[in-house]
Amino acid sequence: MGELQTAIEACRAERECVVVERDAFQQFLTRVQQIEPARFDPSETSPTNTTDRSQAIDSPANSGDIALRSVLSAYKETILSVPHYRSGYEETLAENLTAELGEDIVTSLATNKRLTSAIQQAIVDRSQNAIDVRTDLIGGITDEIDLLGDYQTKLSTIETRQQNLCTHLDAVQTRRSEAAFDIWCGLQELESELDEIVKQRQTDLRDPPVAESPSGNTSVEKVDFYTYLYSESDAPQYPVLSAIGDLGTALRRDKKQVSSHLG
C-alpha cells in the first residue's frame, strides 16, 4: 500500500501549502481594507505600456501615492512571503499580481499610479475570491485524504486475508486438494471485492470534490483535480487504482499457484 501512503503524504503537504496561501491572502485583504485610497483625478492619468506597467509595479518608489506603495508593500509582505512562493516561483511582483488578482488590476494600478476606491474594492473582491477558492480546495484535499485512508484500510484488509489464505494452505498436511479449493474460492471472493472497490473509486474520479481550477485566477486554464494533486508528487496520478492493480495481480498469481494443488 506504499502508493496510498505516498499519496496521503502528498495531499497533506499540498493542503498545508494551500492553508498558508489562504491565510496570506486574508492578511493582505485586511491590510488593503485599512488603507485610505487616493482621490481619483482622470486628468492626471496617462497611457502606460507593458514595460512601464511592470516598472511601475515592481519599482513603485517614485510613485507619490502612499496608498499604492502600501498595497504593494502589503502584497510583498504577505503573499510573496509565502515560503513556497519564494522558493518555487521566479516571478516579479507584477507577474505574481497578474496571475493571482488579474491583469486588469495591475494595469489599473500602473496606469493610475495611485490607489483609487474602485481599484481598492476590486483588489478586495479578487482577494476574497482567492480565499474562497483556497478554502474550497482545502476541503477538497481533506476529502481526498479521508477517502485515501478508507481505501488504504479496505485494501490492507484484503491483503491480510489473502496472506492468511495462502499461509493456511502451506499449513495443511492432509486433504490438500479440498483445502486448495476452499482457498481458491476465498481468493476469488477477494477478487470480487476488489472489483467493487474499483467501481467505487471510478465513481469518485467522475465526481471530484473540487471541480474548478485550484487557481483563483479565472484566466488560468482549468486543471483536473487529480492531476493537480499528484502530477508533481511521487505518487501515481491514480494511486488507488494503482494499488488495486498491484493487489489484483497478486491475487491472480496466488490463484494460479493454488490451482496447481487442485485434483
PDB file of C-alpha atoms in Angstrom, residues 5-257:
ATOM      1  CA  GLN A   5       0.688   6.337   1.874  1.00  0.00           C
ATOM      2  CA  THR A   6       2.747   8.401  -0.565  1.00  0.00           C
ATOM      3  CA  ALA A   7      -0.456   9.944  -1.917  1.00  0.00           C
ATOM      4  CA  ILE A   8      -1.721  10.757   1.573  1.00  0.00           C
ATOM      5  CA  GLU A   9       1.554  12.468   2.438  1.00  0.00           C
ATOM      6  CA  ALA A  10       1.492  14.423  -0.854  1.00  0.00           C
ATOM      7  CA  CYS A  11      -2.062  15.598  -0.139  1.00  0.00           C
ATOM      8  CA  ARG A  12      -1.182  16.656   3.390  1.00  0.00           C
ATOM      9  CA  ALA A  13       1.791  18.653   2.136  1.00  0.00           C
ATOM     10  CA  GLU A  14      -0.305  20.341  -0.558  1.00  0.00           C
ATOM     11  CA  ARG A  15      -3.077  21.141   1.912  1.00  0.00           C
ATOM     12  CA  GLU A  16      -0.540  22.796   4.205  1.00  0.00           C
ATOM     13  CA  CYS A  17       0.675  24.965   1.317  1.00  0.00           C
ATOM     14  CA  VAL A  18      -2.868  25.998   0.401  1.00  0.00           C
ATOM     15  CA  VAL A  19      -3.676  26.871   4.028  1.00  0.00           C
ATOM     16  CA  VAL A  20      -0.620  29.138   4.132  1.00  0.00           C
ATOM     17  CA  GLU A  21      -1.700  30.809   0.868  1.00  0.00           C
ATOM     18  CA  ARG A  22      -5.249  31.332   2.121  1.00  0.00           C
ATOM     19  CA  ASP A  23      -4.042  32.874   5.364  1.00  0.00           C
ATOM     20  CA  ALA A  24      -1.646  35.147   3.469  1.00  0.00           C
ATOM     21  CA  PHE A  25      -4.478  36.407   1.266  1.00  0.00           C
ATOM     22  CA  GLN A  26      -6.593  37.027   4.352  1.00  0.00           C
ATOM     23  CA  GLN A  27      -3.807  39.101   5.878  1.00  0.00           C
ATOM     24  CA  PHE A  28      -3.368  41.011   2.621  1.00  0.00           C
ATOM     25  CA  LEU A  29      -7.094  41.690   2.294  1.00  0.00           C
ATOM     26  CA  THR A  30      -7.271  43.007   5.863  1.00  0.00           C
ATOM     27  CA  ARG A  31      -4.370  45.369   5.279  1.00  0.00           C
ATOM     28  CA  VAL A  32      -5.787  46.657   1.990  1.00  0.00           C
ATOM     29  CA  GLN A  33      -9.119  47.412   3.654  1.00  0.00           C
ATOM     30  CA  GLN A  34      -7.312  49.574   6.206  1.00  0.00           C
ATOM     31  CA  ILE A  35      -5.641  51.761   3.554  1.00  0.00           C
ATOM     32  CA  GLU A  36      -7.144  55.135   2.749  1.00  0.00           C
ATOM     33  CA  PRO A  37      -7.429  55.369  -1.072  1.00  0.00           C
ATOM     34  CA  ALA A  38      -6.459  58.458  -3.037  1.00  0.00           C
ATOM     35  CA  ARG A  39      -8.921  60.715  -4.757  1.00  0.00           C
ATOM     36  CA  PHE A  40      -9.078  59.958  -8.446  1.00  0.00           C
ATOM     37  CA  ASP A  41      -8.369  62.716 -10.972  1.00  0.00           C
ATOM     38  CA  PRO A  42      -8.717  61.366 -14.554  1.00  0.00           C
ATOM     39  CA  SER A  43      -6.716  64.285 -15.948  1.00  0.00           C
ATOM     40  CA  GLU A  44      -3.602  63.065 -14.170  1.00  0.00           C
ATOM     41  CA  THR A  45      -3.502  59.649 -15.841  1.00  0.00           C
ATOM     42  CA  SER A  46      -1.566  58.805 -18.964  1.00  0.00           C
ATOM     43  CA  PRO A  47      -1.274  55.677 -21.145  1.00  0.00           C
ATOM     44  CA  THR A  48       1.187  53.136 -19.828  1.00  0.00           C
ATOM     45  CA  ASN A  49       2.797  50.482 -21.994  1.00  0.00           C
ATOM     46  CA  THR A  50       3.572  46.961 -20.808  1.00  0.00           C
ATOM     47  CA  THR A  51       7.181  47.743 -19.883  1.00  0.00           C
ATOM     48  CA  ASP A  52       6.199  50.852 -17.930  1.00  0.00           C
ATOM     49  CA  ARG A  53       3.457  48.887 -16.227  1.00  0.00           C
ATOM     50  CA  SER A  54       5.895  46.324 -14.868  1.00  0.00           C
ATOM     51  CA  GLN A  55       8.295  49.049 -13.766  1.00  0.00           C
ATOM     52  CA  ALA A  56       5.515  50.960 -12.038  1.00  0.00           C
ATOM     53  CA  ILE A  57       4.543  47.887 -10.034  1.00  0.00           C
ATOM     54  CA  ASP A  58       7.950  46.359  -9.373  1.00  0.00           C
ATOM     55  CA  SER A  59       9.644  49.693  -8.559  1.00  0.00           C
ATOM     56  CA  PRO A  60       6.968  51.950  -7.063  1.00  0.00           C
ATOM     57  CA  ALA A  61       9.374  54.128  -5.057  1.00  0.00           C
ATOM     58  CA  ASN A  62       8.914  57.078  -7.428  1.00  0.00           C
ATOM     59  CA  SER A  63       5.150  56.990  -7.055  1.00  0.00           C
ATOM     60  CA  GLY A  64       3.781  59.857  -4.998  1.00  0.00           C
ATOM     61  CA  ASP A  65       0.832  57.781  -3.843  1.00  0.00           C
ATOM     62  CA  ILE A  66       1.458  56.392  -0.367  1.00  0.00           C
ATOM     63  CA  ALA A  67      -1.660  54.237  -0.648  1.00  0.00           C
ATOM     64  CA  LEU A  68      -0.337  52.468  -3.766  1.00  0.00           C
ATOM     65  CA  ARG A  69       3.007  51.838  -2.095  1.00  0.00           C
ATOM     66  CA  SER A  70       1.179  50.483   0.950  1.00  0.00           C
ATOM     67  CA  VAL A  71      -0.764  47.996  -1.174  1.00  0.00           C
ATOM     68  CA  LEU A  72       2.362  46.763  -2.923  1.00  0.00           C
ATOM     69  CA  SER A  73       4.271  46.520   0.353  1.00  0.00           C
ATOM     70  CA  ALA A  74       1.393  44.580   1.897  1.00  0.00           C
ATOM     71  CA  TYR A  75       1.400  42.170  -1.049  1.00  0.00           C
ATOM     72  CA  LYS A  76       5.149  41.611  -0.760  1.00  0.00           C
ATOM     73  CA  GLU A  77       4.945  41.052   2.996  1.00  0.00           C
ATOM     74  CA  THR A  78       2.038  38.619   2.822  1.00  0.00           C
ATOM     75  CA  ILE A  79       1.523  36.789  -0.489  1.00  0.00           C
ATOM     76  CA  LEU A  80       5.090  36.958  -1.775  1.00  0.00           C
ATOM     77  CA  SER A  81       6.414  35.995   1.658  1.00  0.00           C
ATOM     78  CA  VAL A  82       4.760  32.578   1.457  1.00  0.00           C
ATOM     79  CA  PRO A  83       7.753  30.179   1.661  1.00  0.00           C
ATOM     80  CA  HIS A  84       6.879  28.003  -1.346  1.00  0.00           C
ATOM     81  CA  TYR A  85       6.215  31.107  -3.469  1.00  0.00           C
ATOM     82  CA  ARG A  86       9.686  32.422  -2.669  1.00  0.00           C
ATOM     83  CA  SER A  87      11.406  29.105  -3.362  1.00  0.00           C
ATOM     84  CA  GLY A  88       9.258  27.720  -6.181  1.00  0.00           C
ATOM     85  CA  TYR A  89       8.412  30.646  -8.442  1.00  0.00           C
ATOM     86  CA  GLU A  90      10.665  33.109 -10.209  1.00  0.00           C
ATOM     87  CA  GLU A  91       8.094  35.833 -10.744  1.00  0.00           C
ATOM     88  CA  THR A  92       8.264  39.582 -10.427  1.00  0.00           C
ATOM     89  CA  LEU A  93       5.732  41.370  -8.264  1.00  0.00           C
ATOM     90  CA  ALA A  94       3.810  42.454 -11.371  1.00  0.00           C
ATOM     91  CA  GLU A  95       3.750  38.898 -12.737  1.00  0.00           C
ATOM     92  CA  ASN A  96       2.520  37.426  -9.484  1.00  0.00           C
ATOM     93  CA  LEU A  97      -0.126  40.113  -9.052  1.00  0.00           C
ATOM     94  CA  THR A  98      -1.309  39.443 -12.591  1.00  0.00           C
ATOM     95  CA  ALA A  99      -1.524  35.700 -12.001  1.00  0.00           C
ATOM     96  CA  GLU A 100      -3.338  35.996  -8.683  1.00  0.00           C
ATOM     97  CA  LEU A 101      -5.527  39.087  -8.996  1.00  0.00           C
ATOM     98  CA  GLY A 102      -5.768  39.654 -12.750  1.00  0.00           C
ATOM     99  CA  GLU A 103      -4.104  41.719 -15.456  1.00  0.00           C
ATOM    100  CA  ASP A 104      -6.747  44.436 -15.247  1.00  0.00           C
ATOM    101  CA  ILE A 105      -5.826  45.141 -11.609  1.00  0.00           C
ATOM    102  CA  VAL A 106      -2.141  45.541 -12.481  1.00  0.00           C
ATOM    103  CA  THR A 107      -2.966  47.731 -15.477  1.00  0.00           C
ATOM    104  CA  SER A 108      -5.208  49.948 -13.379  1.00  0.00           C
ATOM    105  CA  LEU A 109      -2.616  50.386 -10.658  1.00  0.00           C
ATOM    106  CA  ALA A 110       0.163  51.147 -13.150  1.00  0.00           C
ATOM    107  CA  THR A 111      -1.967  53.477 -15.288  1.00  0.00           C
ATOM    108  CA  ASN A 112      -3.470  55.481 -12.447  1.00  0.00           C
ATOM    109  CA  LYS A 113      -0.276  55.356 -10.379  1.00  0.00           C
ATOM    110  CA  ARG A 114      -2.460  55.538  -7.313  1.00  0.00           C
ATOM    111  CA  LEU A 115      -4.966  53.507  -5.329  1.00  0.00           C
ATOM    112  CA  THR A 116      -8.499  54.640  -6.101  1.00  0.00           C
ATOM    113  CA  SER A 117     -11.586  53.445  -4.219  1.00  0.00           C
ATOM    114  CA  ALA A 118     -12.694  51.415  -7.235  1.00  0.00           C
ATOM    115  CA  ILE A 119      -9.349  49.638  -7.572  1.00  0.00           C
ATOM    116  CA  GLN A 120      -9.204  49.048  -3.827  1.00  0.00           C
ATOM    117  CA  GLN A 121     -12.621  47.366  -3.909  1.00  0.00           C
ATOM    118  CA  ALA A 122     -11.594  45.279  -6.908  1.00  0.00           C
ATOM    119  CA  ILE A 123      -8.477  44.115  -5.055  1.00  0.00           C
ATOM    120  CA  VAL A 124     -10.575  43.241  -2.004  1.00  0.00           C
ATOM    121  CA  ASP A 125     -13.063  41.293  -4.153  1.00  0.00           C
ATOM    122  CA  ARG A 126     -10.343  39.369  -6.017  1.00  0.00           C
ATOM    123  CA  SER A 127      -8.543  38.620  -2.769  1.00  0.00           C
ATOM    124  CA  GLN A 128     -11.750  37.305  -1.231  1.00  0.00           C
ATOM    125  CA  ASN A 129     -12.233  35.120  -4.293  1.00  0.00           C
ATOM    126  CA  ALA A 130      -8.697  33.770  -3.865  1.00  0.00           C
ATOM    127  CA  ILE A 131      -9.518  32.993  -0.224  1.00  0.00           C
ATOM    128  CA  ASP A 132     -12.795  31.284  -1.151  1.00  0.00           C
ATOM    129  CA  VAL A 133     -11.177  29.165  -3.867  1.00  0.00           C
ATOM    130  CA  ARG A 134      -8.454  28.038  -1.491  1.00  0.00           C
ATOM    131  CA  THR A 135     -10.946  27.323   1.282  1.00  0.00           C
ATOM    132  CA  ASP A 136     -12.882  25.064  -1.088  1.00  0.00           C
ATOM    133  CA  LEU A 137      -9.639  23.457  -2.202  1.00  0.00           C
ATOM    134  CA  ILE A 138      -8.597  22.736   1.379  1.00  0.00           C
ATOM    135  CA  GLY A 139     -11.932  20.998   1.913  1.00  0.00           C
ATOM    136  CA  GLY A 140     -11.489  19.007  -1.291  1.00  0.00           C
ATOM    137  CA  ILE A 141      -7.986  17.877  -0.377  1.00  0.00           C
ATOM    138  CA  THR A 142      -9.213  16.890   3.095  1.00  0.00           C
ATOM    139  CA  ASP A 143     -11.977  14.812   1.490  1.00  0.00           C
ATOM    140  CA  GLU A 144      -9.391  13.082  -0.699  1.00  0.00           C
ATOM    141  CA  ILE A 145      -7.171  12.341   2.301  1.00  0.00           C
ATOM    142  CA  ASP A 146     -10.136  10.775   4.104  1.00  0.00           C
ATOM    143  CA  LEU A 147     -11.004   8.678   1.046  1.00  0.00           C
ATOM    144  CA  LEU A 148      -7.419   7.519   0.632  1.00  0.00           C
ATOM    145  CA  GLY A 149      -7.404   6.437   4.274  1.00  0.00           C
ATOM    146  CA  ASP A 150     -10.621   4.470   3.764  1.00  0.00           C
ATOM    147  CA  TYR A 151      -9.256   2.746   0.668  1.00  0.00           C
ATOM    148  CA  GLN A 152      -5.995   2.030   2.426  1.00  0.00           C
ATOM    149  CA  THR A 153      -7.915   0.263   5.210  1.00  0.00           C
ATOM    150  CA  LYS A 154     -10.068  -1.756   2.786  1.00  0.00           C
ATOM    151  CA  LEU A 155      -7.149  -2.841   0.626  1.00  0.00           C
ATOM    152  CA  SER A 156      -4.954  -3.671   3.617  1.00  0.00           C
ATOM    153  CA  THR A 157      -7.746  -5.873   4.958  1.00  0.00           C
ATOM    154  CA  ILE A 158      -7.984  -7.721   1.643  1.00  0.00           C
ATOM    155  CA  GLU A 159      -4.206  -8.101   1.517  1.00  0.00           C
ATOM    156  CA  THR A 160      -4.154  -9.545   5.049  1.00  0.00           C
ATOM    157  CA  ARG A 161      -6.918 -12.016   4.220  1.00  0.00           C
ATOM    158  CA  GLN A 162      -5.042 -13.026   1.067  1.00  0.00           C
ATOM    159  CA  GLN A 163      -1.875 -13.716   3.035  1.00  0.00           C
ATOM    160  CA  ASN A 164      -3.800 -15.676   5.667  1.00  0.00           C
ATOM    161  CA  LEU A 165      -5.384 -17.890   2.995  1.00  0.00           C
ATOM    162  CA  CYS A 166      -2.055 -18.708   1.397  1.00  0.00           C
ATOM    163  CA  THR A 167      -0.451 -19.348   4.783  1.00  0.00           C
ATOM    164  CA  HIS A 168      -3.288 -21.732   5.629  1.00  0.00           C
ATOM    165  CA  LEU A 169      -2.610 -23.833   2.528  1.00  0.00           C
ATOM    166  CA  ASP A 170       1.038 -24.176   3.487  1.00  0.00           C
ATOM    167  CA  ALA A 171      -0.016 -25.451   6.910  1.00  0.00           C
ATOM    168  CA  VAL A 172      -2.436 -28.106   5.595  1.00  0.00           C
ATOM    169  CA  GLN A 173      -0.920 -31.591   5.655  1.00  0.00           C
ATOM    170  CA  THR A 174      -3.901 -33.732   4.636  1.00  0.00           C
ATOM    171  CA  ARG A 175      -6.744 -33.301   2.148  1.00  0.00           C
ATOM    172  CA  ARG A 176      -4.768 -30.508   0.480  1.00  0.00           C
ATOM    173  CA  SER A 177      -6.905 -30.678  -2.652  1.00  0.00           C
ATOM    174  CA  GLU A 178     -10.062 -29.804  -0.715  1.00  0.00           C
ATOM    175  CA  ALA A 179      -8.224 -27.098   1.223  1.00  0.00           C
ATOM    176  CA  ALA A 180      -6.835 -25.683  -2.014  1.00  0.00           C
ATOM    177  CA  PHE A 181     -10.317 -25.483  -3.495  1.00  0.00           C
ATOM    178  CA  ASP A 182     -11.632 -23.587  -0.449  1.00  0.00           C
ATOM    179  CA  ILE A 183      -8.663 -21.216  -0.594  1.00  0.00           C
ATOM    180  CA  TRP A 184      -9.110 -20.687  -4.339  1.00  0.00           C
ATOM    181  CA  CYS A 185     -12.754 -19.766  -3.710  1.00  0.00           C
ATOM    182  CA  GLY A 186     -11.630 -17.395  -0.954  1.00  0.00           C
ATOM    183  CA  LEU A 187      -9.202 -15.692  -3.319  1.00  0.00           C
ATOM    184  CA  GLN A 188     -11.931 -15.460  -5.946  1.00  0.00           C
ATOM    185  CA  GLU A 189     -14.157 -13.730  -3.390  1.00  0.00           C
ATOM    186  CA  LEU A 190     -11.398 -11.243  -2.642  1.00  0.00           C
ATOM    187  CA  GLU A 191     -11.114 -10.501  -6.364  1.00  0.00           C
ATOM    188  CA  SER A 192     -14.844  -9.772  -6.483  1.00  0.00           C
ATOM    189  CA  GLU A 193     -14.498  -7.401  -3.541  1.00  0.00           C
ATOM    190  CA  LEU A 194     -11.629  -5.714  -5.334  1.00  0.00           C
ATOM    191  CA  ASP A 195     -13.795  -5.244  -8.422  1.00  0.00           C
ATOM    192  CA  GLU A 196     -16.376  -3.437  -6.284  1.00  0.00           C
ATOM    193  CA  ILE A 197     -13.702  -1.151  -4.872  1.00  0.00           C
ATOM    194  CA  VAL A 198     -12.573  -0.322  -8.423  1.00  0.00           C
ATOM    195  CA  LYS A 199     -16.133   0.710  -9.301  1.00  0.00           C
ATOM    196  CA  GLN A 200     -16.363   2.823  -6.183  1.00  0.00           C
ATOM    197  CA  ARG A 201     -13.112   4.640  -6.952  1.00  0.00           C
ATOM    198  CA  GLN A 202     -14.115   5.226 -10.562  1.00  0.00           C
ATOM    199  CA  THR A 203     -17.280   6.866  -9.245  1.00  0.00           C
ATOM    200  CA  ASP A 204     -15.110   9.122  -7.071  1.00  0.00           C
ATOM    201  CA  LEU A 205     -12.975  10.107 -10.050  1.00  0.00           C
ATOM    202  CA  ARG A 206     -16.020  11.100 -12.097  1.00  0.00           C
ATOM    203  CA  ASP A 207     -17.153  13.453  -9.323  1.00  0.00           C
ATOM    204  CA  PRO A 208     -14.053  15.092  -7.789  1.00  0.00           C
ATOM    205  CA  PRO A 209     -14.515  17.103  -4.573  1.00  0.00           C
ATOM    206  CA  VAL A 210     -13.279  20.245  -6.344  1.00  0.00           C
ATOM    207  CA  ALA A 211     -14.318  20.804  -9.945  1.00  0.00           C
ATOM    208  CA  GLU A 212     -12.633  24.180 -10.500  1.00  0.00           C
ATOM    209  CA  SER A 213      -9.033  25.061 -11.131  1.00  0.00           C
ATOM    210  CA  PRO A 214      -7.009  25.329  -7.910  1.00  0.00           C
ATOM    211  CA  SER A 215      -6.012  28.821  -9.006  1.00  0.00           C
ATOM    212  CA  GLY A 216      -8.073  31.805  -8.009  1.00  0.00           C
ATOM    213  CA  ASN A 217      -7.299  33.356 -11.389  1.00  0.00           C
ATOM    214  CA  THR A 218     -10.179  32.655 -13.764  1.00  0.00           C
ATOM    215  CA  SER A 219      -7.920  33.231 -16.790  1.00  0.00           C
ATOM    216  CA  VAL A 220      -5.851  30.162 -15.946  1.00  0.00           C
ATOM    217  CA  GLU A 221      -6.798  27.003 -17.814  1.00  0.00           C
ATOM    218  CA  LYS A 222      -8.697  24.634 -15.552  1.00  0.00           C
ATOM    219  CA  VAL A 223      -6.702  21.727 -14.179  1.00  0.00           C
ATOM    220  CA  ASP A 224      -8.075  18.295 -13.342  1.00  0.00           C
ATOM    221  CA  PHE A 225      -8.176  17.914  -9.553  1.00  0.00           C
ATOM    222  CA  TYR A 226      -6.218  14.661  -9.504  1.00  0.00           C
ATOM    223  CA  THR A 227      -3.643  15.914 -11.993  1.00  0.00           C
ATOM    224  CA  TYR A 228      -3.187  18.962  -9.766  1.00  0.00           C
ATOM    225  CA  LEU A 229      -2.726  16.810  -6.664  1.00  0.00           C
ATOM    226  CA  TYR A 230      -0.438  14.103  -7.977  1.00  0.00           C
ATOM    227  CA  SER A 231       1.314  15.167 -11.193  1.00  0.00           C
ATOM    228  CA  GLU A 232       4.267  16.722  -9.362  1.00  0.00           C
ATOM    229  CA  SER A 233       4.350  14.260  -6.446  1.00  0.00           C
ATOM    230  CA  ASP A 234       5.991  10.860  -6.067  1.00  0.00           C
ATOM    231  CA  ALA A 235       2.554   9.222  -6.056  1.00  0.00           C
ATOM    232  CA  PRO A 236       0.934   7.884  -9.245  1.00  0.00           C
ATOM    233  CA  GLN A 237      -1.829  10.106 -10.647  1.00  0.00           C
ATOM    234  CA  TYR A 238      -4.369   7.425  -9.711  1.00  0.00           C
ATOM    235  CA  PRO A 239      -2.909   5.957  -6.508  1.00  0.00           C
ATOM    236  CA  VAL A 240      -5.977   3.940  -5.501  1.00  0.00           C
ATOM    237  CA  LEU A 241      -6.310   2.288  -8.898  1.00  0.00           C
ATOM    238  CA  SER A 242      -2.580   1.648  -8.930  1.00  0.00           C
ATOM    239  CA  ALA A 243      -2.733  -0.082  -5.534  1.00  0.00           C
ATOM    240  CA  ILE A 244      -5.770  -2.068  -6.641  1.00  0.00           C
ATOM    241  CA  GLY A 245      -3.909  -3.152  -9.776  1.00  0.00           C
ATOM    242  CA  ASP A 246      -0.952  -4.408  -7.749  1.00  0.00           C
ATOM    243  CA  LEU A 247      -3.197  -6.292  -5.337  1.00  0.00           C
ATOM    244  CA  GLY A 248      -5.226  -7.772  -8.191  1.00  0.00           C
ATOM    245  CA  THR A 249      -2.043  -9.040  -9.820  1.00  0.00           C
ATOM    246  CA  ALA A 250      -1.011 -10.687  -6.540  1.00  0.00           C
ATOM    247  CA  LEU A 251      -4.443 -12.349  -6.174  1.00  0.00           C
ATOM    248  CA  ARG A 252      -4.320 -13.763  -9.700  1.00  0.00           C
ATOM    249  CA  ARG A 253      -0.807 -15.061  -9.083  1.00  0.00           C
ATOM    250  CA  ASP A 254      -1.889 -16.808  -5.894  1.00  0.00           C
ATOM    251  CA  LYS A 255      -4.977 -18.299  -7.561  1.00  0.00           C
ATOM    252  CA  LYS A 256      -2.780 -19.762 -10.266  1.00  0.00           C
ATOM    253  CA  GLN A 257      -0.415 -21.198  -7.705  1.00  0.00           C
TER     254      GLN A 257
END
